[in-house]
mmCIF file of C-alpha atoms in Angstrom:
data_model
loop_
_atom_site.group_PDB
_atom_site.id
_atom_site.type_symbol
_atom_site.label_atom_id
_atom_site.label_comp_id
_atom_site.label_asym_id
_atom_site.label_seq_id
_atom_site.Cartn_x
_atom_site.Cartn_y
_atom_site.Cartn_z
ATOM 1 C CA ASP A 1 95.464 -52.715 2.236
ATOM 2 C CA ARG A 2 92.556 -50.764 3.650
ATOM 3 C CA THR A 3 93.010 -47.012 3.432
ATOM 4 C CA HIS A 4 90.909 -46.293 6.516
ATOM 5 C CA ILE A 5 89.681 -48.461 9.388
ATOM 6 C CA GLY A 6 87.642 -47.195 12.310
ATOM 7 C CA LEU A 7 86.635 -49.421 15.222
ATOM 8 C CA VAL A 8 84.708 -48.111 18.193
ATOM 9 C CA ASN A 9 83.237 -49.979 21.123
ATOM 10 C CA PHE A 10 81.284 -48.419 23.931
ATOM 11 C CA VAL A 11 79.222 -49.104 27.040
ATOM 12 C CA TYR A 12 76.767 -46.456 28.216
ATOM 13 C CA ASP A 13 74.770 -46.579 31.469
ATOM 14 C CA LEU A 14 71.337 -45.232 30.587
ATOM 15 C CA PRO A 15 70.432 -42.559 33.148
ATOM 16 C CA ILE A 16 66.657 -43.163 33.099
ATOM 17 C CA PHE A 17 65.195 -44.259 36.466
ATOM 18 C CA ARG A 18 68.709 -44.829 37.826
ATOM 19 C CA ASN A 19 68.128 -42.624 40.912
ATOM 20 C CA ASN A 20 64.383 -43.140 41.237
ATOM 21 C CA SER A 21 63.173 -43.547 44.822
ATOM 22 C CA ASN A 22 60.490 -46.039 43.780
ATOM 23 C CA ARG A 23 62.185 -49.445 44.173
ATOM 24 C CA LEU A 24 59.960 -51.116 41.580
ATOM 25 C CA LEU A 25 60.716 -48.509 38.899
ATOM 26 C CA HIS A 26 64.394 -48.415 39.821
ATOM 27 C CA GLY A 27 64.642 -52.220 39.838
ATOM 28 C CA THR A 28 62.850 -52.839 36.528
ATOM 29 C CA LEU A 29 63.363 -49.751 34.382
ATOM 30 C CA GLY A 30 66.590 -48.371 35.861
ATOM 31 C CA GLY A 31 70.100 -49.715 35.469
ATOM 32 C CA TRP A 32 69.958 -50.626 31.768
ATOM 33 C CA GLU A 33 73.150 -50.390 29.728
ATOM 34 C CA LEU A 34 73.655 -49.881 26.010
ATOM 35 C CA SER A 35 76.781 -51.227 24.374
ATOM 36 C CA GLY A 36 77.982 -51.420 20.830
ATOM 37 C CA ILE A 37 80.726 -52.287 18.405
ATOM 38 C CA VAL A 38 81.030 -50.081 15.327
ATOM 39 C CA VAL A 39 83.153 -50.963 12.287
ATOM 40 C CA MET A 40 83.765 -48.401 9.541
ATOM 41 C CA GLU A 41 86.277 -49.238 6.840
ATOM 42 C CA THR A 42 87.058 -48.465 3.246
ATOM 43 C CA GLY A 43 87.005 -51.192 0.609
ATOM 44 C CA LEU A 44 89.780 -53.601 -0.236
ATOM 45 C CA PRO A 45 91.574 -53.423 -3.579
ATOM 46 C CA LEU A 46 90.074 -55.741 -6.192
ATOM 47 C CA ASN A 47 92.311 -58.006 -8.238
ATOM 48 C CA ILE A 48 90.880 -57.297 -11.689
ATOM 49 C CA ASN A 49 92.012 -60.062 -14.031
ATOM 50 C CA LEU A 50 91.447 -60.874 -17.662
ATOM 51 C CA GLY A 51 90.319 -64.517 -17.534
ATOM 52 C CA GLY A 52 89.652 -66.587 -20.629
ATOM 53 C CA ALA A 53 92.307 -67.643 -23.167
ATOM 54 C CA GLN A 54 94.539 -64.656 -22.447
ATOM 55 C CA GLY A 55 94.150 -64.957 -18.687
ATOM 56 C CA SER A 56 97.706 -66.228 -18.215
ATOM 57 C CA ASN A 57 99.344 -65.621 -21.646
ATOM 58 C CA ALA A 58 100.227 -69.340 -21.678
ATOM 59 C CA ILE A 59 102.467 -68.967 -18.611
ATOM 60 C CA PRO A 60 101.551 -71.378 -15.780
ATOM 61 C CA ASN A 61 100.140 -69.691 -12.647
ATOM 62 C CA ALA A 62 100.312 -66.221 -14.250
ATOM 63 C CA THR A 63 97.479 -63.712 -14.155
ATOM 64 C CA ASN A 64 96.939 -61.123 -16.865
ATOM 65 C CA ARG A 65 95.068 -57.867 -16.288
ATOM 66 C CA PRO A 66 93.046 -55.865 -18.812
ATOM 67 C CA ASP A 67 94.127 -52.563 -20.361
ATOM 68 C CA LEU A 68 92.835 -49.434 -18.665
ATOM 69 C CA THR A 69 91.284 -47.335 -21.440
ATOM 70 C CA GLY A 70 89.528 -44.615 -19.434
ATOM 71 C CA LYS A 71 88.969 -43.199 -15.983
ATOM 72 C CA ILE A 72 87.755 -45.658 -13.337
ATOM 73 C CA SER A 73 84.346 -44.553 -12.101
ATOM 74 C CA TYR A 74 82.171 -46.025 -9.386
ATOM 75 C CA PRO A 75 78.401 -45.942 -10.011
ATOM 76 C CA SER A 76 78.212 -48.084 -6.815
ATOM 77 C CA LYS A 77 75.123 -50.005 -7.910
ATOM 78 C CA VAL A 78 74.504 -53.741 -7.502
ATOM 79 C CA THR A 79 74.534 -54.191 -11.275
ATOM 80 C CA GLU A 80 77.611 -51.998 -11.750
ATOM 81 C CA TRP A 81 79.937 -51.367 -8.801
ATOM 82 C CA PHE A 82 82.558 -49.927 -11.149
ATOM 83 C CA ASP A 83 82.243 -49.010 -14.828
ATOM 84 C CA PRO A 84 83.398 -52.067 -16.836
ATOM 85 C CA SER A 85 83.688 -50.035 -20.066
ATOM 86 C CA ALA A 86 86.972 -48.542 -18.766
ATOM 87 C CA PHE A 87 88.716 -51.889 -19.403
ATOM 88 C CA ALA A 88 89.712 -53.564 -22.663
ATOM 89 C CA THR A 89 91.349 -56.832 -23.658
ATOM 90 C CA PRO A 90 95.058 -56.297 -24.487
ATOM 91 C CA ALA A 91 96.598 -57.447 -27.757
ATOM 92 C CA LEU A 92 97.202 -61.189 -28.043
ATOM 93 C CA GLY A 93 100.315 -62.087 -26.016
ATOM 94 C CA ALA A 94 100.552 -58.630 -24.381
ATOM 95 C CA TRP A 95 100.162 -57.841 -20.697
ATOM 96 C CA GLY A 96 97.431 -55.437 -19.610
ATOM 97 C CA THR A 97 98.162 -51.897 -18.409
ATOM 98 C CA LEU A 98 95.885 -51.912 -15.355
ATOM 99 C CA GLY A 99 97.927 -51.608 -12.168
ATOM 100 C CA LYS A 100 97.485 -53.921 -9.209
ATOM 101 C CA GLY A 101 94.894 -52.692 -6.720
ATOM 102 C CA ALA A 102 93.722 -49.840 -8.981
ATOM 103 C CA VAL A 103 90.042 -50.623 -8.324
ATOM 104 C CA ARG A 104 88.497 -50.653 -4.842
ATOM 105 C CA GLY A 105 85.660 -52.769 -3.556
ATOM 106 C CA PRO A 106 82.885 -51.539 -1.278
ATOM 107 C CA GLY A 107 83.578 -50.300 2.226
ATOM 108 C CA ARG A 108 81.622 -51.180 5.321
ATOM 109 C CA ASP A 109 79.688 -49.315 8.013
ATOM 110 C CA ASN A 110 78.352 -51.806 10.548
ATOM 111 C CA TRP A 111 76.797 -51.258 13.982
ATOM 112 C CA ASN A 112 76.200 -54.150 16.419
ATOM 113 C CA MET A 113 74.385 -53.066 19.571
ATOM 114 C CA SER A 114 73.170 -54.577 22.824
ATOM 115 C CA LEU A 115 70.766 -53.472 25.539
ATOM 116 C CA PHE A 116 71.186 -55.348 28.818
ATOM 117 C CA LYS A 117 70.408 -55.322 32.530
ATOM 118 C CA SER A 118 71.330 -57.292 35.629
ATOM 119 C CA PHE A 119 68.647 -58.000 38.237
ATOM 120 C CA ILE A 120 70.448 -58.573 41.537
ATOM 121 C CA PHE A 121 69.057 -61.252 43.882
ATOM 122 C CA SER A 122 71.742 -61.175 46.567
ATOM 123 C CA GLU A 123 74.658 -58.757 46.691
ATOM 124 C CA THR A 124 76.477 -60.796 49.352
ATOM 125 C CA ARG A 125 76.372 -64.020 47.303
ATOM 126 C CA GLY A 126 76.690 -62.223 43.962
ATOM 127 C CA SER A 127 73.633 -63.938 42.499
ATOM 128 C CA ARG A 128 71.854 -62.157 39.670
ATOM 129 C CA PHE A 129 69.802 -62.617 36.520
ATOM 130 C CA GLU A 130 71.010 -60.956 33.314
ATOM 131 C CA ILE A 131 68.923 -60.271 30.237
ATOM 132 C CA ARG A 132 70.233 -59.027 26.871
ATOM 133 C CA PHE A 133 68.658 -57.791 23.654
ATOM 134 C CA GLU A 134 71.204 -57.756 20.842
ATOM 135 C CA SER A 135 71.138 -56.676 17.222
ATOM 136 C CA PHE A 136 73.709 -57.203 14.519
ATOM 137 C CA ASN A 137 73.744 -54.744 11.589
ATOM 138 C CA THR A 138 71.405 -52.666 13.761
ATOM 139 C CA PHE A 139 70.529 -50.058 11.121
ATOM 140 C CA ASN A 140 70.086 -52.748 8.444
ATOM 141 C CA HIS A 141 72.473 -51.107 5.970
ATOM 142 C CA THR A 142 73.021 -53.169 2.848
ATOM 143 C CA GLN A 143 76.734 -53.896 2.959
ATOM 144 C CA PHE A 144 78.094 -55.258 -0.292
ATOM 145 C CA HIS A 145 80.879 -57.793 -0.053
ATOM 146 C CA ASP A 146 82.200 -59.439 -3.226
ATOM 147 C CA ILE A 147 82.492 -57.930 -6.698
ATOM 148 C CA SER A 148 83.023 -59.964 -9.871
ATOM 149 C CA ALA A 149 86.541 -59.034 -10.988
ATOM 150 C CA THR A 150 87.106 -61.252 -14.058
ATOM 151 C CA LYS A 151 86.700 -59.341 -17.330
ATOM 152 C CA THR A 152 85.453 -62.353 -19.286
ATOM 153 C CA SER A 153 82.661 -63.041 -16.743
ATOM 154 C CA SER A 154 79.135 -62.138 -17.730
ATOM 155 C CA ASN A 155 78.719 -60.316 -14.396
ATOM 156 C CA PHE A 156 82.016 -58.342 -14.535
ATOM 157 C CA GLY A 157 81.816 -55.349 -12.192
ATOM 158 C CA GLN A 158 78.644 -56.527 -10.470
ATOM 159 C CA VAL A 159 78.088 -57.172 -6.773
ATOM 160 C CA THR A 160 77.918 -60.911 -6.096
ATOM 161 C CA SER A 161 77.280 -60.998 -2.326
ATOM 162 C CA ALA A 162 76.484 -58.914 0.737
ATOM 163 C CA PHE A 163 76.956 -59.214 4.479
ATOM 164 C CA ASP A 164 74.027 -60.504 6.547
ATOM 165 C CA PRO A 165 70.988 -58.267 7.070
ATOM 166 C CA ARG A 166 69.895 -57.164 10.535
ATOM 167 C CA THR A 167 69.615 -59.994 13.054
ATOM 168 C CA PHE A 168 68.101 -59.884 16.548
ATOM 169 C CA GLN A 169 69.025 -62.086 19.474
ATOM 170 C CA LEU A 170 67.679 -62.419 23.003
ATOM 171 C CA GLY A 171 69.742 -63.923 25.779
ATOM 172 C CA ALA A 172 69.421 -64.524 29.490
ATOM 173 C CA LYS A 173 71.664 -66.013 32.143
ATOM 174 C CA LEU A 174 71.347 -66.839 35.801
ATOM 175 C CA ILE A 175 74.440 -66.387 37.960
ATOM 176 C CA PHE A 176 74.355 -67.923 41.436
#
């Protein structure tokens, strides 16, 4: 259940030196393409559970939730993604009042981009050399992933992992 998901992919022919009369400039600096895949999405609902002795109210495979005692707020910090003081342990044997999916995890804004060019050796045979420069998480945004959702945990409400930081990759291939 993601409220919003946006996916965009694109390929753009860079116009620099594309129509240059100098064959060396046109062949080396012209004809580059920029491509990308962009993912923008809101966070998934978190399954906030009670844990501990009251985690199942002595019913096998059951999950108890805490009571919601205040408004859910999102400081959106590593040490406090949501405010854990808005939750309380219900009375012994009672089920918590927090609804399923009431708390949302972090969203994501990720850009993967590539700059590439083909150097043609022979148009009749179709032989060419391709070179690619690729980056994943191009803008190096910290993208939080998992949030501790068990009330009895010492890190309740804290970020526990993040997606990978920016990564670069170089590739080349010869087609003959």
